Backbone as JSON Lines, residues from 0, in Angstrom:
{"i":0,"aa":"M","n":[-48.29,16.39,-60.4],"ca":[-48.55,15.32,-59.45],"c":[-48.38,15.88,-58.04]}
{"i":1,"aa":"T","n":[-49.27,15.51,-57.15],"ca":[-49.17,16.0,-55.78],"c":[-48.12,15.23,-55.03]}
{"i":2,"aa":"K","n":[-47.73,15.78,-53.89],"ca":[-46.69,15.14,-53.08],"c":[-47.14,13.77,-52.57]}
{"i":3,"aa":"K","n":[-48.43,13.65,-52.21],"ca":[-48.95,12.36,-51.71],"c":[-48.91,11.3,-52.8]}
{"i":4,"aa":"K","n":[-49.32,11.67,-54.01],"ca":[-49.3,10.72,-55.12],"c":[-47.87,10.32,-55.47]}
{"i":5,"aa":"M","n":[-46.94,11.27,-55.43],"ca":[-45.54,11.0,-55.72],"c":[-44.96,10.05,-54.67]}
{"i":6,"aa":"L","n":[-45.24,10.3,-53.4],"ca":[-44.76,9.45,-52.31],"c":[-45.34,8.03,-52.44]}
{"i":7,"aa":"F","n":[-46.64,7.94,-52.75],"ca":[-47.27,6.64,-52.94],"c":[-46.63,5.89,-54.1]}
{"i":8,"aa":"F","n":[-46.38,6.58,-55.2],"ca":[-45.75,5.97,-56.37],"c":[-44.36,5.44,-56.03]}
{"i":9,"aa":"I","n":[-43.57,6.21,-55.33],"ca":[-42.21,5.8,-54.95],"c":[-42.25,4.59,-54.02]}
{"i":10,"aa":"L","n":[-43.13,4.61,-53.03],"ca":[-43.26,3.48,-52.11],"c":[-43.71,2.21,-52.84]}
{"i":11,"aa":"A","n":[-44.66,2.35,-53.75],"ca":[-45.13,1.2,-54.53],"c":[-44.0,0.64,-55.39]}
{"i":12,"aa":"L","n":[-43.23,1.51,-56.02],"ca":[-42.11,1.08,-56.85],"c":[-41.05,0.36,-56.02]}
{"i":13,"aa":"I","n":[-40.73,0.89,-54.86],"ca":[-39.75,0.25,-53.96],"c":[-40.26,-1.12,-53.52]}
{"i":14,"aa":"S","n":[-41.54,-1.22,-53.2],"ca":[-42.13,-2.5,-52.78],"c":[-42.04,-3.55,-53.89]}
{"i":15,"aa":"I","n":[-42.33,-3.13,-55.11],"ca":[-42.26,-4.06,-56.25],"c":[-40.82,-4.54,-56.45]}
{"i":16,"aa":"I","n":[-39.87,-3.64,-56.36],"ca":[-38.46,-4.01,-56.52],"c":[-38.03,-4.99,-55.44]}
{"i":17,"aa":"I","n":[-38.44,-4.76,-54.2],"ca":[-38.1,-5.67,-53.09],"c":[-38.68,-7.05,-53.33]}
{"i":18,"aa":"V","n":[-39.94,-7.13,-53.77],"ca":[-40.57,-8.42,-54.05],"c":[-39.83,-9.16,-55.16]}
{"i":19,"aa":"I","n":[-39.49,-8.46,-56.22],"ca":[-38.77,-9.09,-57.33],"c":[-37.4,-9.59,-56.88]}
{"i":20,"aa":"L","n":[-36.67,-8.8,-56.13],"ca":[-35.35,-9.22,-55.64],"c":[-35.46,-10.42,-54.71]}
{"i":21,"aa":"T","n":[-36.47,-10.45,-53.87],"ca":[-36.68,-11.58,-52.96],"c":[-36.96,-12.86,-53.75]}
{"i":22,"aa":"I","n":[-37.81,-12.78,-54.74],"ca":[-38.14,-13.96,-55.56],"c":[-36.9,-14.45,-56.3]}
{"i":23,"aa":"L","n":[-36.13,-13.53,-56.87],"ca":[-34.92,-13.93,-57.6],"c":[-33.89,-14.57,-56.67]}
{"i":24,"aa":"S","n":[-33.7,-14.05,-55.48],"ca":[-32.71,-14.63,-54.56],"c":[-33.15,-16.0,-54.08]}
{"i":25,"aa":"Q","n":[-34.45,-16.21,-53.89],"ca":[-34.93,-17.53,-53.46],"c":[-34.79,-18.55,-54.57]}
{"i":26,"aa":"S","n":[-35.08,-18.19,-55.81],"ca":[-34.95,-19.14,-56.91],"c":[-33.49,-19.48,-57.15]}
{"i":27,"aa":"T","n":[-32.57,-18.54,-56.97],"ca":[-31.14,-18.81,-57.12],"c":[-30.65,-19.76,-56.04]}
{"i":28,"aa":"S","n":[-31.06,-19.54,-54.8],"ca":[-30.6,-20.42,-53.72],"c":[-31.17,-21.81,-53.87]}
{"i":29,"aa":"N","n":[-32.37,-21.96,-54.41],"ca":[-32.94,-23.29,-54.61],"c":[-32.19,-24.06,-55.68]}
{"i":30,"aa":"T","n":[-31.78,-23.41,-56.75],"ca":[-31.06,-24.12,-57.79],"c":[-29.64,-24.44,-57.34]}
{"i":31,"aa":"D","n":[-29.04,-23.61,-56.49],"ca":[-27.7,-23.89,-56.0],"c":[-27.66,-25.13,-55.13]}
{"i":32,"aa":"S","n":[-28.76,-25.42,-54.42],"ca":[-28.76,-26.55,-53.5],"c":[-29.04,-27.87,-54.21]}
{"i":33,"aa":"Q","n":[-29.34,-27.85,-55.47],"ca":[-29.66,-29.06,-56.2],"c":[-28.38,-29.74,-56.69]}
{"i":34,"aa":"Y","n":[-28.47,-31.05,-56.81],"ca":[-27.35,-31.82,-57.32],"c":[-27.21,-31.6,-58.81]}
{"i":35,"aa":"K","n":[-25.97,-31.69,-59.26],"ca":[-25.72,-31.76,-60.69],"c":[-25.6,-33.23,-61.02]}
{"i":36,"aa":"T","n":[-26.03,-33.62,-62.2],"ca":[-26.01,-35.04,-62.54],"c":[-25.2,-35.34,-63.8]}
{"i":37,"aa":"D","n":[-24.61,-34.32,-64.4],"ca":[-23.82,-34.57,-65.59],"c":[-22.53,-35.3,-65.2]}
{"i":38,"aa":"I","n":[-22.21,-36.3,-65.95],"ca":[-21.1,-37.21,-65.65],"c":[-19.76,-36.66,-66.14]}
{"i":39,"aa":"Q","n":[-19.76,-35.95,-67.25],"ca":[-18.51,-35.53,-67.89],"c":[-17.6,-34.69,-67.0]}
{"i":40,"aa":"P","n":[-18.11,-33.71,-66.23],"ca":[-17.19,-32.95,-65.37],"c":[-16.46,-33.82,-64.34]}
{"i":41,"aa":"V","n":[-17.12,-34.85,-63.85],"ca":[-16.48,-35.77,-62.9],"c":[-15.45,-36.62,-63.63]}
{"i":42,"aa":"M","n":[-15.8,-37.12,-64.81],"ca":[-14.85,-37.91,-65.61],"c":[-13.63,-37.09,-66.03]}
{"i":43,"aa":"D","n":[-13.84,-35.81,-66.35],"ca":[-12.72,-34.96,-66.74],"c":[-11.73,-34.79,-65.6]}
{"i":44,"aa":"R","n":[-12.21,-34.71,-64.38],"ca":[-11.34,-34.51,-63.22],"c":[-10.74,-35.82,-62.71]}
{"i":45,"aa":"F","n":[-11.47,-36.93,-62.86],"ca":[-11.02,-38.22,-62.34],"c":[-11.19,-39.3,-63.4]}
{"i":46,"aa":"P","n":[-10.38,-39.25,-64.47],"ca":[-10.56,-40.18,-65.59],"c":[-10.29,-41.64,-65.23]}
{"i":47,"aa":"L","n":[-9.58,-41.9,-64.14],"ca":[-9.29,-43.28,-63.78],"c":[-10.5,-44.0,-63.19]}
{"i":48,"aa":"L","n":[-11.6,-43.29,-62.99],"ca":[-12.83,-43.95,-62.57],"c":[-13.41,-44.78,-63.71]}
{"i":49,"aa":"E","n":[-12.95,-44.54,-64.91],"ca":[-13.25,-45.28,-66.14],"c":[-14.68,-45.11,-66.64]}
{"i":50,"aa":"K","n":[-15.67,-45.75,-66.01],"ca":[-17.03,-45.7,-66.53],"c":[-18.0,-45.4,-65.39]}
{"i":51,"aa":"I","n":[-18.57,-44.19,-65.44],"ca":[-19.54,-43.78,-64.42],"c":[-20.94,-44.0,-64.98]}
{"i":52,"aa":"N","n":[-21.78,-44.7,-64.21],"ca":[-23.17,-44.89,-64.61],"c":[-24.05,-43.71,-64.22]}
{"i":53,"aa":"K","n":[-23.84,-43.19,-63.0],"ca":[-24.6,-42.05,-62.49],"c":[-23.69,-41.22,-61.61]}
{"i":54,"aa":"A","n":[-23.99,-39.94,-61.52],"ca":[-23.24,-39.06,-60.62],"c":[-24.19,-38.02,-60.05]}
{"i":55,"aa":"Y","n":[-24.0,-37.72,-58.79],"ca":[-24.71,-36.64,-58.1],"c":[-23.62,-35.83,-57.4]}
{"i":56,"aa":"W","n":[-23.49,-34.55,-57.74],"ca":[-22.39,-33.78,-57.19],"c":[-22.75,-32.3,-57.1]}
{"i":57,"aa":"K","n":[-21.93,-31.6,-56.3],"ca":[-22.04,-30.16,-56.15],"c":[-20.62,-29.6,-56.2]}
{"i":58,"aa":"A","n":[-20.5,-28.36,-56.65],"ca":[-19.2,-27.69,-56.67],"c":[-19.42,-26.2,-56.47]}
{"i":59,"aa":"E","n":[-18.41,-25.56,-55.91],"ca":[-18.51,-24.12,-55.69],"c":[-17.11,-23.53,-55.63]}
{"i":60,"aa":"V","n":[-16.99,-22.32,-56.15],"ca":[-15.72,-21.6,-56.11],"c":[-15.45,-21.16,-54.68]}
{"i":61,"aa":"I","n":[-14.19,-21.26,-54.26],"ca":[-13.79,-20.83,-52.92],"c":[-13.22,-19.42,-53.04]}
{"i":62,"aa":"G","n":[-13.75,-18.52,-52.27],"ca":[-13.23,-17.15,-52.26],"c":[-13.72,-16.31,-53.4]}
{"i":63,"aa":"D","n":[-12.97,-15.27,-53.71],"ca":[-13.34,-14.29,-54.72],"c":[-12.76,-14.72,-56.06]}
{"i":64,"aa":"N","n":[-13.62,-14.98,-57.04],"ca":[-13.13,-15.43,-58.33],"c":[-12.96,-14.28,-59.33]}
{"i":65,"aa":"S","n":[-13.04,-13.04,-58.86],"ca":[-12.87,-11.93,-59.78],"c":[-11.4,-11.55,-59.97]}
{"i":66,"aa":"F","n":[-10.51,-12.12,-59.17],"ca":[-9.09,-11.8,-59.26],"c":[-8.28,-13.08,-59.4]}
{"i":67,"aa":"G","n":[-7.8,-13.36,-60.58],"ca":[-6.92,-14.5,-60.82],"c":[-7.61,-15.84,-60.7]}
{"i":68,"aa":"P","n":[-6.83,-16.92,-60.77],"ca":[-7.39,-18.27,-60.68],"c":[-7.97,-18.51,-59.29]}
{"i":69,"aa":"S","n":[-9.03,-19.28,-59.24],"ca":[-9.69,-19.56,-57.97],"c":[-9.68,-21.06,-57.68]}
{"i":70,"aa":"S","n":[-9.72,-21.37,-56.41],"ca":[-9.88,-22.75,-55.98],"c":[-11.36,-23.08,-55.96]}
{"i":71,"aa":"Y","n":[-11.67,-24.37,-55.93],"ca":[-13.06,-24.78,-55.8],"c":[-13.12,-26.08,-55.02]}
{"i":72,"aa":"W","n":[-14.29,-26.35,-54.44],"ca":[-14.52,-27.63,-53.8],"c":[-15.56,-28.38,-54.62]}
{"i":73,"aa":"M","n":[-15.52,-29.68,-54.46],"ca":[-16.45,-30.54,-55.18],"c":[-16.76,-31.73,-54.28]}
{"i":74,"aa":"K","n":[-18.03,-32.03,-54.11],"ca":[-18.48,-33.17,-53.31],"c":[-19.49,-33.94,-54.14]}
{"i":75,"aa":"G","n":[-19.47,-35.26,-53.99],"ca":[-20.47,-35.99,-54.75],"c":[-20.41,-37.49,-54.58]}
{"i":76,"aa":"Y","n":[-21.35,-38.12,-55.25],"ca":[-21.5,-39.56,-55.26],"c":[-21.38,-40.05,-56.69]}
{"i":77,"aa":"V","n":[-20.73,-41.19,-56.85],"ca":[-20.54,-41.78,-58.17],"c":[-20.95,-43.24,-58.11]}
{"i":78,"aa":"F","n":[-21.76,-43.65,-59.08],"ca":[-22.13,-45.05,-59.25],"c":[-21.33,-45.57,-60.44]}
{"i":79,"aa":"L","n":[-20.45,-46.52,-60.18],"ca":[-19.61,-47.07,-61.24],"c":[-20.22,-48.34,-61.81]}
{"i":80,"aa":"D","n":[-19.74,-48.71,-62.97],"ca":[-20.08,-49.99,-63.57],"c":[-19.72,-51.09,-62.57]}
{"i":81,"aa":"T","n":[-20.54,-52.11,-62.46],"ca":[-20.35,-53.18,-61.47],"c":[-18.99,-53.85,-61.59]}
{"i":82,"aa":"S","n":[-18.54,-54.13,-62.8],"ca":[-17.25,-54.81,-62.96],"c":[-16.09,-53.92,-62.49]}
{"i":83,"aa":"I","n":[-16.18,-52.63,-62.74],"ca":[-15.14,-51.7,-62.29],"c":[-15.15,-51.6,-60.77]}
{"i":84,"aa":"M","n":[-16.34,-51.54,-60.19],"ca":[-16.46,-51.46,-58.74],"c":[-15.86,-52.71,-58.07]}
{"i":85,"aa":"E","n":[-16.15,-53.87,-58.61],"ca":[-15.6,-55.11,-58.06],"c":[-14.07,-55.13,-58.16]}
{"i":86,"aa":"R","n":[-13.55,-54.66,-59.29],"ca":[-12.1,-54.62,-59.48],"c":[-11.45,-53.66,-58.47]}
{"i":87,"aa":"I","n":[-12.06,-52.51,-58.24],"ca":[-11.55,-51.53,-57.27],"c":[-11.53,-52.14,-55.88]}
{"i":88,"aa":"Q","n":[-12.59,-52.85,-55.52],"ca":[-12.64,-53.47,-54.2],"c":[-11.53,-54.5,-54.01]}
{"i":89,"aa":"K","n":[-11.18,-55.22,-55.07],"ca":[-10.16,-56.26,-54.97],"c":[-8.73,-55.71,-55.05]}
{"i":90,"aa":"L","n":[-8.52,-54.67,-55.84],"ca":[-7.17,-54.15,-56.08],"c":[-6.57,-53.38,-54.9]}
{"i":91,"aa":"F","n":[-7.4,-52.79,-54.07],"ca":[-6.91,-51.91,-53.02],"c":[-7.29,-52.43,-51.64]}
{"i":92,"aa":"N","n":[-6.44,-52.11,-50.66],"ca":[-6.73,-52.47,-49.27],"c":[-7.64,-51.41,-48.67]}
{"i":93,"aa":"W","n":[-8.79,-51.84,-48.18],"ca":[-9.8,-50.93,-47.65],"c":[-9.89,-51.06,-46.14]}
{"i":94,"aa":"N","n":[-9.97,-49.91,-45.46],"ca":[-10.19,-49.87,-44.02],"c":[-11.61,-49.41,-43.77]}
{"i":95,"aa":"Y","n":[-12.37,-50.2,-43.03],"ca":[-13.76,-49.86,-42.78],"c":[-13.86,-48.73,-41.75]}
{"i":96,"aa":"M","n":[-14.79,-47.84,-41.98],"ca":[-14.95,-46.65,-41.15],"c":[-16.35,-46.69,-40.52]}
{"i":97,"aa":"D","n":[-16.4,-47.08,-39.25],"ca":[-17.69,-47.24,-38.58],"c":[-18.42,-45.93,-38.37]}
{"i":98,"aa":"N","n":[-17.71,-44.84,-38.18],"ca":[-18.34,-43.58,-37.84],"c":[-18.33,-42.55,-38.97]}
{"i":99,"aa":"F","n":[-18.05,-42.96,-40.18],"ca":[-18.02,-42.0,-41.28],"c":[-19.43,-41.58,-41.67]}
{"i":100,"aa":"N","n":[-19.61,-40.28,-41.84],"ca":[-20.89,-39.72,-42.23],"c":[-20.62,-38.65,-43.29]}
{"i":101,"aa":"P","n":[-20.93,-38.9,-44.56],"ca":[-20.64,-37.92,-45.61],"c":[-21.26,-36.56,-45.33]}
{"i":102,"aa":"A","n":[-20.53,-35.51,-45.66],"ca":[-21.03,-34.14,-45.46],"c":[-22.19,-33.83,-46.4]}
{"i":103,"aa":"M","n":[-22.18,-34.43,-47.56],"ca":[-23.27,-34.22,-48.53],"c":[-24.22,-35.41,-48.44]}
{"i":104,"aa":"K","n":[-25.47,-35.14,-48.17],"ca":[-26.47,-36.2,-48.05],"c":[-27.08,-36.47,-49.41]}
{"i":105,"aa":"L","n":[-27.29,-37.75,-49.7],"ca":[-27.91,-38.17,-50.95],"c":[-29.28,-38.75,-50.63]}
{"i":106,"aa":"D","n":[-30.31,-38.16,-51.2],"ca":[-31.67,-38.57,-50.9],"c":[-32.2,-39.55,-51.93]}
{"i":107,"aa":"I","n":[-31.54,-40.69,-52.05],"ca":[-32.05,-41.74,-52.93],"c":[-32.08,-43.04,-52.15]}
{"i":108,"aa":"H","n":[-32.88,-43.96,-52.61],"ca":[-33.03,-45.24,-51.93],"c":[-31.8,-46.13,-52.18]}
{"i":109,"aa":"H","n":[-31.3,-46.73,-51.1],"ca":[-30.19,-47.67,-51.2],"c":[-30.7,-49.05,-50.84]}
{"i":110,"aa":"E","n":[-30.12,-50.06,-51.46],"ca":[-30.54,-51.42,-51.18],"c":[-30.19,-51.83,-49.75]}
{"i":111,"aa":"Q","n":[-29.05,-51.39,-49.28],"ca":[-28.57,-51.78,-47.95],"c":[-28.07,-50.55,-47.2]}
{"i":112,"aa":"E","n":[-27.86,-50.71,-45.91],"ca":[-27.28,-49.64,-45.11],"c":[-25.84,-49.39,-45.58]}
{"i":113,"aa":"H","n":[-25.41,-48.15,-45.5],"ca":[-24.05,-47.82,-45.95],"c":[-23.0,-48.53,-45.08]}
{"i":114,"aa":"R","n":[-21.93,-48.94,-45.73],"ca":[-20.74,-49.45,-45.04],"c":[-19.54,-48.83,-45.74]}
{"i":115,"aa":"W","n":[-19.04,-47.74,-45.15],"ca":[-18.0,-46.95,-45.78],"c":[-16.62,-47.51,-45.49]}
{"i":116,"aa":"A","n":[-15.76,-47.42,-46.5],"ca":[-14.37,-47.85,-46.37],"c":[-13.48,-46.82,-47.05]}
{"i":117,"aa":"Y","n":[-12.22,-46.76,-46.59],"ca":[-11.26,-45.8,-47.13],"c":[-9.98,-46.54,-47.46]}
{"i":118,"aa":"S","n":[-9.35,-46.14,-48.56],"ca":[-8.06,-46.7,-48.96],"c":[-7.13,-45.57,-49.39]}
{"i":119,"aa":"E","n":[-6.03,-45.43,-48.71],"ca":[-5.04,-44.41,-49.08],"c":[-4.48,-44.72,-50.47]}
{"i":120,"aa":"E","n":[-4.29,-46.0,-50.78],"ca":[-3.79,-46.39,-52.1],"c":[-4.75,-45.95,-53.21]}
{"i":121,"aa":"F","n":[-6.04,-46.23,-53.01],"ca":[-7.04,-45.84,-54.0],"c":[-7.11,-44.32,-54.13]}
{"i":122,"aa":"N","n":[-7.06,-43.65,-53.0],"ca":[-7.11,-42.19,-52.98],"c":[-5.96,-41.6,-53.8]}
{"i":123,"aa":"S","n":[-4.78,-42.13,-53.62],"ca":[-3.61,-41.65,-54.37],"c":[-3.71,-42.0,-55.85]}
{"i":124,"aa":"Y","n":[-4.29,-43.15,-56.13],"ca":[-4.43,-43.62,-57.51],"c":[-5.45,-42.78,-58.29]}
{"i":125,"aa":"I","n":[-6.58,-42.46,-57.68],"ca":[-7.71,-41.91,-58.4],"c":[-7.63,-40.41,-58.64]}
{"i":126,"aa":"K","n":[-6.95,-39.68,-57.77],"ca":[-6.94,-38.22,-57.94],"c":[-5.54,-37.71,-58.26]}
{"i":127,"aa":"A","n":[-5.51,-36.66,-59.06],"ca":[-4.24,-36.03,-59.41],"c":[-3.67,-35.34,-58.18]}
{"i":128,"aa":"S","n":[-2.38,-35.07,-58.21],"ca":[-1.7,-34.49,-57.05],"c":[-2.16,-33.06,-56.74]}
{"i":129,"aa":"D","n":[-2.79,-32.39,-57.68],"ca":[-3.25,-31.03,-57.4],"c":[-4.61,-30.98,-56.7]}
{"i":130,"aa":"F","n":[-5.18,-32.15,-56.4],"ca":[-6.43,-32.23,-55.64],"c":[-6.12,-32.58,-54.19]}
{"i":131,"aa":"I","n":[-6.85,-31.96,-53.28],"ca":[-6.79,-32.3,-51.86],"c":[-8.14,-32.88,-51.51]}
{"i":132,"aa":"G","n":[-8.16,-33.97,-50.78],"ca":[-9.43,-34.56,-50.38],"c":[-9.4,-36.06,-50.43]}
{"i":133,"aa":"N","n":[-10.56,-36.65,-50.27],"ca":[-10.64,-38.1,-50.15],"c":[-11.81,-38.7,-50.91]}
{"i":134,"aa":"F","n":[-11.63,-39.98,-51.24],"ca":[-12.66,-40.8,-51.85],"c":[-12.98,-41.94,-50.89]}
{"i":135,"aa":"Y","n":[-14.26,-42.28,-50.78],"ca":[-14.72,-43.34,-49.88],"c":[-15.59,-44.29,-50.66]}
{"i":136,"aa":"L","n":[-15.54,-45.55,-50.29],"ca":[-16.3,-46.59,-50.98],"c":[-17.38,-47.14,-50.06]}
{"i":137,"aa":"D","n":[-18.6,-47.17,-50.55],"ca":[-19.7,-47.83,-49.84],"c":[-19.75,-49.26,-50.39]}
{"i":138,"aa":"V","n":[-19.18,-50.2,-49.65],"ca":[-19.05,-51.57,-50.15],"c":[-20.39,-52.28,-50.26]}
{"i":139,"aa":"N","n":[-21.39,-51.83,-49.52],"ca":[-22.71,-52.49,-49.57],"c":[-23.54,-52.04,-50.77]}
{"i":140,"aa":"N","n":[-23.3,-50.86,-51.27],"ca":[-24.15,-50.32,-52.34],"c":[-23.4,-49.98,-53.62]}
{"i":141,"aa":"G","n":[-22.1,-50.29,-53.69],"ca":[-21.34,-50.01,-54.9],"c":[-21.31,-48.54,-55.27]}
{"i":142,"aa":"L","n":[-20.99,-47.73,-54.29],"ca":[-21.08,-46.29,-54.42],"c":[-19.79,-45.66,-53.95]}
{"i":143,"aa":"I","n":[-19.33,-44.62,-54.62],"ca":[-18.15,-43.88,-54.18],"c":[-18.59,-42.47,-53.81]}
{"i":144,"aa":"Y","n":[-18.12,-42.0,-52.66],"ca":[-18.36,-40.63,-52.24],"c":[-17.03,-39.89,-52.24]}
{"i":145,"aa":"F","n":[-17.03,-38.64,-52.69],"ca":[-15.78,-37.88,-52.7],"c":[-16.0,-36.46,-52.2]}
{"i":146,"aa":"E","n":[-14.95,-35.92,-51.56],"ca":[-14.89,-34.54,-51.11],"c":[-13.5,-34.05,-51.47]}
{"i":147,"aa":"V","n":[-13.4,-33.15,-52.44],"ca":[-12.09,-32.68,-52.88],"c":[-12.08,-31.16,-53.07]}
{"i":148,"aa":"E","n":[-10.86,-30.62,-53.06],"ca":[-10.63,-29.2,-53.36],"c":[-9.48,-29.13,-54.35]}
{"i":149,"aa":"K","n":[-9.53,-28.1,-55.15],"ca":[-8.42,-27.86,-56.09],"c":[-8.13,-26.39,-56.1]}
């Protein structure tokens, strides 16, 4: 093989590898940005929510998970059974938050504009002591938003 053919072959091979790596990295980042909808992982972490109808959430390991136990964050939205949602609204004292804006945006249609409320009592009740973070209630749409770390 001549030097020109060898150089062309090497450049073509490098180009193909770069294209493949680019496609793989784009497909990985697209799937990472999607919501997870399985309910069981949320129920396993917060069993006092009782009955979840729908869930949209994301989670990611914090730091390097190759050495020992790792922390993770989890953000998401939970739609509870109507009777459970009504009971939660009545059992706890809620403070309305005019300027609250969830860090994770949910791209689904809501019947009404969000009206977020926070309850320290509910927050303490719903999450185990090894979680850091908060739960918020959208009183207009029967929706709970959470941002936690463990």
